[in-house]
Amino acid sequence: MKTLRMIALAGLFAAPLSMADVVVIAHPDGPDNLSESDVRDLYLNRSKAATPFEIAEGSEVRAEFHEWITGRSNSQLQSFWAEQTFTGEGQPPAEVSDSARMVDEVAATPNSVGYADPADVDDSVSVILKR
Amino acid sequence: MKQLRTTKTRLAVCLLVSAGVTGAHAQEERLDRLESQLERLQQDMRDSRDTDFRINGFMSTGYARASNNAGYAGVTEESEIRPLTLFAVQGTFDLSDQTSATFQLLSRGEHEARDNWETQLEWGYLSHEMDNGLRVRAGKMRMPLFMYSDSLDLGYAQPFARAPSAVYDQVTLSSYTGLDATYDLDVFGQTIRTQVFGGHSKEDRMVGQTNTSAELELRNITGAVMSWTNYTWTFRGVAARADTNFAPFGTQDDDGEFFGLGVEYEQGNVMAVSEVTRRNVDGVFPDRDGAYITLGYRFDSVMPYATYAWVETQDDDKRPTGTLSTQNEKRDDYSLGVRWDAMPGIALKADWTHSRGFGDTSGALSGNAMSFASGQGNRFDHTNIYTLKLDAAF
């Protein structure tokens, strides 16, 4: 895993314009056919159509995902979820520790979505959106 | 979870090592059994995350002082920490997938009409979401008059150190007991969240700038909110009315109306929020218009902001002289501040608010009340308020 990340990191330095890669994944039985805005709805508590998972703060993959899909920084997300929690609108998605765990979690949870480094993705999940 | 996985690996290793001693086939079966037991255990742990009861909390504390004793927002030259300090716990019980009960207990360091540190039930409601998406709530809830109504006490969810008083003091009763219903209307492919509410609200309030309090009561509150967002822009409109009662002003079941418009913009590092509100009450109870605009720019975890706010009462001729005339209010408030997200769940804020432009009113400031009521004009024609605030949510 570490080696993979080192390679990814090396790639980052080799091509400074490319970002850490991230893809949106889902449980193999669905959901599928989600647009970027469908995924944004799931991660910003506007839709309960599927269960989203987050990678814990500090992850490069998480930052890339949010830059791509929600356009929110970590502190904006913190404020947003504090407001949602205390107004009874909902709770933030459950967190996993890293991209590899995300793949396991989504594979094990029916009707869930997540995001991961493509290098961690295997056929236990389906990739539903690429940047 | 991590623990479990480590255990699983260890078990597997142990079993594999001892596999040479007994039959490898039997071991494999045992391993399979253990694996499936572990799977079940992991599934249980996942399920237990959706527990039936959740508890969260938030707190704020801070320090404020003013350049003079004009008394803007109760802040004077000798200000203290207590008024900005509050602590709250909130619990949610899930009774079913669609039904939940929520309570919020809040204790304030100081409040104009409550004992210090008196703990109050700020929220307490049952919520039920029907199959068609209609959500109905009953109990004690926040009156949804402003953009930040729901997070009025939750400083952590607000960009500024002080919610602009020009707008947020328009209706000082923040909660009501009653019913509301929320539904996402689909209009030309756009989702418009619509909320209707109705109920009753009552709490003691200070009488003008005196030291006595009296009961302010809103009966037969009815109102509606509509909002639309595409995550960059949010637009919100609200209209509400109530039979208003406040004995010191001779207000008895007088018609009170409230209208508000709000817009928020959030894109990349830029944020902007603005609200315009109007309060109209029959009789001498002041009709008051207020507005503000806040602009902020995020540098990573630090966001400087600037606010301009304006407030003006519209029926000053009904209160020409005497004590009632101190209710006439006109002010321009200029704020510069910064929010720093120091660590997850904790924000530190600093704010400087300069207030002036009282015109021929007292600015509704306590320091001006006595001289103004006796016809000698204002003691203070401006004031500066300095605020440091810490907001946390957990």
Coordinates of C-alpha atoms in Angstrom, one line a residue:
Chain A
M1 CA 0.0 0.0 0.0
K2 CA 2.7 2.4 1.0
T3 CA 4.6 1.5 -2.2
L4 CA 1.5 2.4 -4.2
R5 CA 1.2 5.6 -2.5
M6 CA 4.9 6.4 -3.0
I7 CA 4.4 5.7 -6.7
A8 CA 1.4 7.9 -6.8
L9 CA 3.4 10.6 -5.0
A10 CA 6.3 10.2 -7.4
G11 CA 3.8 10.6 -10.2
L12 CA 2.6 13.8 -8.6
F13 CA 6.1 15.2 -8.7
A14 CA 6.8 14.0 -12.2
A15 CA 3.7 15.7 -13.6
P16 CA 3.0 18.6 -11.4
L17 CA -0.2 19.5 -13.2
S18 CA -1.9 16.2 -12.6
M19 CA -3.8 15.7 -9.3
A20 CA -4.0 12.7 -7.0
D21 CA -6.6 10.6 -8.8
V22 CA -10.0 9.8 -7.4
V23 CA -13.0 7.9 -8.7
V24 CA -16.5 7.5 -7.3
I25 CA -17.3 3.9 -6.5
A26 CA -20.4 2.0 -5.5
H27 CA -21.6 -1.3 -4.3
P28 CA -21.7 -3.8 -7.3
D29 CA -25.5 -4.1 -7.0
G30 CA -25.9 -0.3 -7.3
P31 CA -26.5 2.5 -7.2
D32 CA -25.3 3.2 -10.7
N33 CA -26.0 5.9 -13.3
L34 CA -25.3 8.7 -10.8
S35 CA -24.3 12.1 -12.2
E36 CA -21.9 14.4 -10.4
S37 CA -24.8 16.4 -9.0
D38 CA -26.4 13.2 -7.7
V39 CA -23.3 12.3 -5.9
R40 CA -23.0 15.9 -4.5
D41 CA -26.6 15.6 -3.3
L42 CA -25.6 12.4 -1.4
Y43 CA -22.6 14.1 0.2
L44 CA -24.4 17.3 1.1
N45 CA -27.4 15.7 2.7
R46 CA -29.9 16.6 0.0
S47 CA -30.6 13.0 -0.9
K48 CA -30.9 9.8 1.0
A49 CA -31.0 7.6 -2.0
A50 CA -27.8 5.8 -1.0
T51 CA -25.4 5.6 1.9
P52 CA -22.2 7.7 1.4
F53 CA -18.9 7.1 3.1
E54 CA -16.1 9.5 3.8
I55 CA -12.4 9.1 4.2
A56 CA -11.2 10.7 7.5
E57 CA -9.8 14.2 7.3
G58 CA -6.2 14.7 6.2
S59 CA -6.5 12.4 3.2
E60 CA -5.4 13.7 -0.2
V61 CA -8.0 11.5 -1.9
R62 CA -10.7 13.1 0.3
A63 CA -9.5 16.6 -0.6
E64 CA -9.5 15.8 -4.3
F65 CA -13.0 14.3 -4.1
H66 CA -14.5 17.3 -2.4
E67 CA -12.7 19.8 -4.7
W68 CA -14.3 17.9 -7.6
I69 CA -17.8 17.1 -6.3
T70 CA -18.9 19.4 -3.5
G71 CA -16.4 22.3 -3.9
R72 CA -16.2 22.5 -0.1
S73 CA -13.1 22.7 2.1
N74 CA -12.7 20.7 5.3
S75 CA -13.6 23.6 7.5
Q76 CA -16.7 24.4 5.3
L77 CA -17.8 20.8 5.6
Q78 CA -17.3 20.9 9.3
S79 CA -19.5 23.9 9.7
F80 CA -22.0 22.5 7.3
W81 CA -22.4 19.2 9.2
A82 CA -22.5 21.0 12.6
E83 CA -25.4 22.9 11.3
Q84 CA -27.1 19.9 9.8
T85 CA -26.6 17.9 13.0
F86 CA -27.9 20.5 15.3
T87 CA -30.9 21.3 13.2
G88 CA -31.8 17.6 13.1
E89 CA -31.4 17.4 9.3
G90 CA -28.9 14.6 9.5
Q91 CA -25.6 13.2 10.5
P92 CA -22.3 13.3 8.5
P93 CA -21.4 10.1 6.5
A94 CA -19.6 7.4 8.5
E95 CA -15.8 7.7 8.0
V96 CA -13.2 5.1 7.1
S97 CA -9.5 5.6 7.7
D98 CA -8.1 5.4 4.1
S99 CA -8.8 4.7 0.4
A100 CA -8.3 0.9 0.7
R101 CA -10.7 0.7 3.6
M102 CA -13.2 2.7 1.6
V103 CA -13.2 0.0 -1.1
D104 CA -13.8 -2.7 1.6
E105 CA -16.6 -0.7 3.2
V106 CA -18.4 0.1 0.0
A107 CA -18.0 -3.6 -1.1
A108 CA -19.6 -4.7 2.2
T109 CA -22.4 -2.3 2.4
P110 CA -25.4 -2.7 0.0
N111 CA -26.6 0.6 -1.7
S112 CA -23.5 2.6 -0.7
V113 CA -21.2 4.9 -2.5
G114 CA -17.7 6.1 -1.8
Y115 CA -14.6 7.4 -3.5
A116 CA -11.1 6.0 -3.8
D117 CA -7.7 6.2 -5.4
P118 CA -8.1 4.1 -8.6
A119 CA -5.0 2.1 -7.5
D120 CA -7.0 0.7 -4.6
V121 CA -10.1 -0.2 -6.6
D122 CA -10.7 -3.9 -7.4
D123 CA -13.7 -5.7 -8.8
S124 CA -15.4 -5.9 -5.4
V125 CA -16.9 -2.5 -6.2
S126 CA -18.0 -0.7 -9.4
V127 CA -16.5 2.6 -10.6
I128 CA -19.5 4.9 -11.4
L129 CA -17.8 8.2 -12.1
K130 CA -14.4 9.3 -13.3
R131 CA -13.1 12.8 -13.2
Chain B
M1 CA -12.7 -2.0 13.0
K2 CA -9.0 -1.7 12.7
Q3 CA -8.6 -3.8 15.8
L4 CA -10.8 -6.4 14.4
R5 CA -8.9 -6.7 11.2
T6 CA -5.6 -7.0 13.1
T7 CA -7.1 -9.8 15.2
K8 CA -8.3 -11.5 12.1
T9 CA -4.9 -11.5 10.5
R10 CA -3.3 -12.7 13.7
L11 CA -5.9 -15.5 14.0
A12 CA -5.2 -16.5 10.4
V13 CA -1.5 -16.5 11.0
C14 CA -1.7 -18.6 14.1
L15 CA -4.0 -21.1 12.5
L16 CA -1.9 -21.3 9.4
V17 CA 1.2 -22.0 11.5
S18 CA -0.4 -24.8 13.4
A19 CA -1.9 -26.1 10.2
G20 CA 1.0 -28.5 9.7
V21 CA 0.2 -30.3 13.0
T22 CA -3.4 -31.3 12.3
G23 CA -5.1 -31.9 9.0
A24 CA -4.9 -28.9 6.8
H25 CA -8.4 -29.5 5.5
A26 CA -10.0 -29.3 9.0
Q27 CA -8.1 -26.2 9.7
E28 CA -9.3 -24.6 6.5
E29 CA -12.9 -25.3 7.5
R30 CA -12.3 -23.8 10.9
L31 CA -10.7 -20.8 9.3
D32 CA -13.8 -20.4 7.0
R33 CA -16.0 -20.6 10.0
L34 CA -14.0 -18.0 11.9
E35 CA -14.0 -15.8 8.8
S36 CA -17.7 -15.9 8.6
Q37 CA -18.1 -15.2 12.3
L38 CA -15.9 -12.2 11.8
E39 CA -17.9 -11.0 8.9
R40 CA -21.0 -11.1 11.0
L41 CA -19.3 -9.3 13.8
Q42 CA -18.1 -6.6 11.4
Q43 CA -21.6 -6.3 10.0
D44 CA -22.9 -5.9 13.5
M45 CA -20.4 -3.1 14.1
R46 CA -21.5 -1.4 11.0
D47 CA -25.1 -1.6 12.0
S48 CA -24.4 -0.3 15.5
R49 CA -23.1 2.9 13.9
D50 CA -26.7 3.6 13.0
T51 CA -27.6 3.6 16.7
D52 CA -30.9 4.6 18.0
F53 CA -29.6 7.4 20.1
R54 CA -27.1 10.1 19.2
I55 CA -25.8 12.9 21.3
N56 CA -23.9 16.1 20.2
G57 CA -22.9 19.3 21.9
F58 CA -21.7 22.8 21.3
M59 CA -20.4 25.7 23.2
S60 CA -19.3 29.2 22.9
T61 CA -17.4 31.6 25.0
G62 CA -15.8 35.0 24.4
Y63 CA -14.9 38.4 25.6
A64 CA -16.4 41.7 24.5
R65 CA -15.8 45.3 25.4
A66 CA -16.8 48.7 24.0
S67 CA -15.0 52.0 23.6
N68 CA -17.8 53.7 25.6
N69 CA -20.9 53.0 27.6
A70 CA -23.4 53.4 24.8
G71 CA -24.4 49.8 25.5
Y72 CA -24.6 48.4 22.0
A73 CA -25.7 44.7 22.4
G74 CA -25.3 45.2 26.1
V75 CA -21.6 45.7 25.7
T76 CA -19.9 48.5 27.8
E77 CA -16.5 49.5 28.9
E78 CA -16.7 47.0 31.7
S79 CA -17.8 44.0 29.8
E80 CA -17.3 40.4 30.9
I81 CA -17.2 36.9 29.5
R82 CA -20.5 35.6 30.8
P83 CA -22.9 37.0 28.2
L84 CA -21.1 35.3 25.3
T85 CA -20.8 31.9 27.1
L86 CA -23.3 29.1 26.4
F87 CA -23.2 25.3 26.5
A88 CA -25.7 22.9 24.8
V89 CA -26.3 19.2 24.5
Q90 CA -28.6 17.8 21.9
G91 CA -29.9 14.3 21.7
T92 CA -31.8 12.5 18.9
F93 CA -33.7 9.2 19.4
D94 CA -34.6 7.3 16.3
L95 CA -37.9 5.7 17.0
S96 CA -38.0 4.2 13.5
D97 CA -36.5 4.9 10.1
Q98 CA -38.9 7.7 9.6
T99 CA -39.6 9.0 13.1
S100 CA -37.3 10.6 15.6
A101 CA -37.3 12.7 18.7
T102 CA -34.9 15.6 19.3
F103 CA -34.1 17.7 22.3
Q104 CA -31.6 20.4 22.9
L105 CA -30.8 21.7 26.4
L106 CA -29.0 25.0 26.5
S107 CA -27.5 26.9 29.4
R108 CA -26.5 30.6 29.0
G109 CA -24.1 32.6 31.1
E110 CA -26.4 35.6 30.9
H111 CA -29.7 36.4 29.3
E112 CA -31.9 39.4 29.6
A113 CA -34.9 37.5 30.9
R114 CA -33.6 34.3 32.5
D115 CA -31.5 33.5 35.5
N116 CA -27.8 33.1 34.8
W117 CA -26.9 29.6 33.8
E118 CA -30.5 28.5 33.9
T119 CA -30.8 25.5 31.6
Q120 CA -33.7 25.6 29.2
L121 CA -35.2 23.2 26.7
E122 CA -34.4 25.1 23.6
W123 CA -35.7 22.4 21.2
G124 CA -37.9 19.4 21.9
Y125 CA -39.8 17.9 19.0
L126 CA -41.0 14.8 17.3
S127 CA -40.2 14.5 13.6
H128 CA -41.9 12.2 11.2
E129 CA -41.1 11.8 7.5
M130 CA -43.8 10.3 5.4
D131 CA -43.3 8.1 2.4
N132 CA -44.0 10.9 0.0
G133 CA -41.2 13.0 1.5
L134 CA -43.3 15.3 3.6
R135 CA -41.7 15.9 7.0
V136 CA -43.9 16.9 9.9
R137 CA -42.6 18.1 13.3
A138 CA -44.4 18.9 16.5
G139 CA -43.1 20.4 19.7
K140 CA -40.8 23.2 20.6
M141 CA -38.8 24.4 17.6
R142 CA -36.9 27.4 16.3
M143 CA -38.9 30.1 14.5
P144 CA -37.4 29.9 11.0
L145 CA -37.4 33.7 10.3
F146 CA -33.8 34.2 9.4
M147 CA -31.1 32.4 7.3
Y148 CA -29.2 31.5 10.5
S149 CA -32.3 30.9 12.7
D150 CA -31.7 27.2 13.0
S151 CA -28.1 27.9 14.2
L152 CA -28.8 31.0 16.2
D153 CA -26.9 29.7 19.2
L154 CA -24.5 27.6 17.2
G155 CA -21.8 30.1 16.6
Y156 CA -19.7 27.5 14.9
A157 CA -22.0 27.3 12.0
Q158 CA -22.0 31.1 11.5
P159 CA -19.2 33.0 9.6
F160 CA -19.3 36.0 11.9
A161 CA -18.6 36.5 15.6
R162 CA -22.0 38.4 16.0
A163 CA -25.1 37.8 13.9
P164 CA -25.9 41.3 12.7
S165 CA -28.3 42.8 15.2
A166 CA -29.9 45.0 12.6
V167 CA -31.6 41.9 11.3
Y168 CA -31.3 39.3 14.1
D169 CA -32.9 41.6 16.8
Q170 CA -35.9 42.1 14.6
V171 CA -37.8 39.3 16.4
T172 CA -36.2 38.5 19.7
L173 CA -38.4 35.4 20.5
S174 CA -36.4 32.6 18.9
S175 CA -38.5 29.5 19.7
Y176 CA -42.1 28.6 19.4
T177 CA -44.3 25.7 20.3
G178 CA -46.3 24.3 17.5
L179 CA -46.2 22.4 14.2
D180 CA -44.3 22.6 11.0
A181 CA -44.3 20.7 7.7
T182 CA -41.5 20.7 5.1
Y183 CA -41.7 19.5 1.5
D184 CA -39.4 19.6 -1.4
L185 CA -41.5 21.0 -4.3
D186 CA -40.4 20.2 -7.8
V187 CA -40.9 23.3 -10.0
F188 CA -39.6 23.2 -13.5
G189 CA -37.0 20.6 -12.5
Q190 CA -35.8 22.8 -9.6
T191 CA -36.2 21.8 -6.0
I192 CA -37.9 24.4 -3.8
R193 CA -37.9 23.5 -0.2
T194 CA -41.2 24.8 1.3
Q195 CA -41.9 24.9 5.0
V196 CA -45.1 26.1 6.7
F197 CA -45.3 26.6 10.5
G198 CA -47.7 27.6 13.1
G199 CA -47.9 27.9 16.9
H200 CA -47.3 30.1 19.9
S201 CA -44.4 31.8 21.6
K202 CA -44.0 33.6 24.9
E203 CA -41.0 34.9 26.9
D204 CA -40.1 37.8 29.2
R205 CA -38.3 40.7 27.5
M206 CA -36.7 43.9 28.7
V207 CA -38.9 46.9 28.4
G208 CA -37.0 49.3 26.2
Q209 CA -33.8 50.4 27.9
T210 CA -35.2 50.0 31.4
N211 CA -34.4 47.4 34.0
T212 CA -37.8 45.9 34.1
S213 CA -39.1 43.0 32.0
A214 CA -42.5 42.1 30.7
E215 CA -44.0 39.3 28.8
L216 CA -43.9 39.3 25.0
E217 CA -46.4 36.9 23.6
L218 CA -47.0 35.9 20.0
R219 CA -50.3 34.1 19.5
N220 CA -51.5 32.3 16.4
I221 CA -48.2 32.4 14.6
T222 CA -48.4 31.3 11.0
G223 CA -45.7 31.5 8.4
A224 CA -44.1 30.0 5.3
V225 CA -40.5 29.7 4.1
M226 CA -39.4 28.9 0.6
S227 CA -35.8 28.3 -0.3
W228 CA -33.8 27.2 -3.4
T229 CA -30.2 26.3 -3.6
N230 CA -27.7 25.0 -6.3
Y231 CA -25.0 24.9 -3.6
T232 CA -23.4 28.1 -5.0
W233 CA -26.4 30.3 -4.7
T234 CA -29.1 30.0 -2.0
F235 CA -32.2 32.1 -2.1
R236 CA -34.7 32.3 0.7
G237 CA -38.0 34.1 1.4
V238 CA -40.1 34.1 4.5
A239 CA -43.4 35.6 5.5
A240 CA -45.1 35.3 8.9
R241 CA -47.7 36.9 11.1
A242 CA -48.8 36.7 14.7
D243 CA -51.2 38.3 17.2
T244 CA -48.7 40.4 19.2
N245 CA -49.0 41.1 22.9
F246 CA -46.7 43.4 24.9
A247 CA -48.4 45.3 27.8
P248 CA -45.8 48.1 28.3
F249 CA -46.5 49.3 24.7
G250 CA -50.3 48.7 25.1
T251 CA -49.9 46.1 22.3
Q252 CA -52.8 43.7 22.7
D253 CA -53.5 41.1 20.0
D254 CA -52.2 43.6 17.5
D255 CA -51.4 42.3 14.1
G256 CA -47.7 41.7 13.7
E257 CA -46.1 40.8 10.3
F258 CA -42.6 39.7 9.4
F259 CA -41.0 39.5 5.9
G260 CA -37.5 38.4 5.1
L261 CA -35.4 37.8 2.0
G262 CA -32.0 36.2 2.1
V263 CA -29.3 35.3 -0.4
E264 CA -26.1 33.4 0.0
Y265 CA -23.2 32.9 -2.4
E266 CA -20.5 30.4 -1.8
Q267 CA -18.0 29.5 -4.5
G268 CA -14.4 28.5 -4.0
N269 CA -12.8 30.9 -1.5
V270 CA -15.5 33.6 -1.7
M271 CA -18.6 33.7 0.4
A272 CA -21.3 36.4 0.6
V273 CA -24.5 36.5 2.6
S274 CA -27.2 39.2 2.8
E275 CA -30.6 39.5 4.3
V276 CA -33.3 42.1 4.3
T277 CA -36.1 41.9 6.9
R278 CA -39.2 44.0 7.8
R279 CA -41.3 43.9 11.0
N280 CA -44.6 45.6 11.0
V281 CA -46.8 45.8 14.2
D282 CA -50.0 47.8 14.6
G283 CA -49.9 50.5 17.3
V284 CA -46.8 52.0 18.9
F285 CA -44.8 48.8 18.8
P286 CA -42.0 49.9 16.4
D287 CA -42.1 48.9 12.7
R288 CA -38.5 48.1 11.9
D289 CA -36.6 47.5 8.7
G290 CA -33.1 45.9 8.8
A291 CA -30.6 44.6 6.3
Y292 CA -27.0 43.5 6.2
I293 CA -24.4 42.2 3.8
T294 CA -21.3 40.2 4.7
L295 CA -18.5 39.4 2.4
G296 CA -15.8 36.9 3.3
Y297 CA -12.7 35.4 1.6
R298 CA -11.1 32.2 2.7
F299 CA -7.3 31.8 2.9
D300 CA -7.3 28.1 3.8
S301 CA -8.5 28.0 7.5
V302 CA -8.6 31.8 8.0
M303 CA -11.5 33.9 6.7
P304 CA -11.5 37.7 7.0
Y305 CA -15.0 39.2 6.6
A306 CA -16.6 42.6 6.4
T307 CA -20.2 43.4 7.2
Y308 CA -22.3 46.5 6.6
A309 CA -25.7 46.5 8.5
W310 CA -28.5 49.1 8.5
V311 CA -31.6 49.4 10.7
E312 CA -34.3 52.0 10.8
T313 CA -37.7 52.2 12.5
Q314 CA -40.4 53.4 10.1
D315 CA -43.2 54.8 12.3
D316 CA -41.3 57.2 14.5
D317 CA -44.1 59.7 14.4
K318 CA -46.2 57.3 16.6
R319 CA -43.5 57.8 19.4
P320 CA -42.7 61.5 19.2
T321 CA -41.4 62.1 22.8
G322 CA -40.8 60.6 26.2
T323 CA -39.7 57.0 27.0
L324 CA -41.4 55.5 24.0
S325 CA -39.3 57.7 21.7
T326 CA -36.2 55.8 22.8
Q327 CA -37.6 52.9 20.7
N328 CA -37.0 54.9 17.6
E329 CA -33.9 53.4 16.1
K330 CA -31.6 54.2 13.2
R331 CA -28.0 52.9 13.0
D332 CA -25.3 52.0 10.5
D333 CA -23.0 49.2 11.7
Y334 CA -19.7 48.4 10.1
S335 CA -17.9 45.2 11.1
L336 CA -14.5 43.8 10.3
G337 CA -13.6 40.4 11.5
V338 CA -11.8 37.2 11.0
R339 CA -12.7 33.6 11.6
W340 CA -10.0 31.0 12.1
D341 CA -10.8 27.3 12.0
A342 CA -8.1 26.4 14.5
M343 CA -8.8 22.7 14.5
P344 CA -11.7 20.4 13.5
G345 CA -14.7 21.5 15.5
I346 CA -13.2 24.7 16.9
A347 CA -13.3 28.2 15.5
L348 CA -11.8 31.4 16.9
K349 CA -13.2 34.7 15.8
A350 CA -12.3 38.4 16.3
D351 CA -14.5 41.2 15.4
W352 CA -14.6 45.0 15.4
T353 CA -17.9 46.7 15.0
H354 CA -18.3 50.4 14.6
S355 CA -21.8 51.8 15.0
R356 CA -22.9 55.4 14.1
G357 CA -25.5 57.3 12.1
F358 CA -28.3 57.4 14.8
G359 CA -29.9 60.4 13.1
D360 CA -32.6 61.9 15.3
T361 CA -33.0 58.7 17.2
S362 CA -31.2 57.2 20.3
G363 CA -29.9 54.4 18.2
A364 CA -32.0 52.3 20.6
L365 CA -28.9 52.3 22.9
S366 CA -29.3 52.0 26.6
G367 CA -26.6 54.6 27.2
N368 CA -28.6 57.2 25.3
A369 CA -32.0 56.4 26.7
M370 CA -32.2 58.7 29.7
S371 CA -30.8 61.8 28.1
F372 CA -32.8 61.2 24.9
A373 CA -36.1 60.6 26.7
S374 CA -35.7 63.9 28.7
G375 CA -35.2 65.8 25.4
Q376 CA -31.4 66.4 25.9
G377 CA -30.4 64.3 22.9
N378 CA -27.8 61.6 22.8
R379 CA -24.8 61.1 25.1
F380 CA -23.1 59.0 22.5
D381 CA -23.1 59.5 18.7
H382 CA -21.0 56.3 18.0
T383 CA -19.6 53.3 19.6
N384 CA -16.9 50.6 18.9
I385 CA -17.3 47.0 20.1
Y386 CA -14.4 44.6 20.2
T387 CA -15.3 40.9 20.4
L388 CA -13.2 37.7 20.8
K389 CA -15.1 34.5 20.5
L390 CA -14.5 30.8 20.6
D391 CA -17.1 28.5 19.1
A392 CA -17.0 24.7 19.3
A393 CA -19.2 21.9 18.1
F394 CA -18.7 18.3 19.1

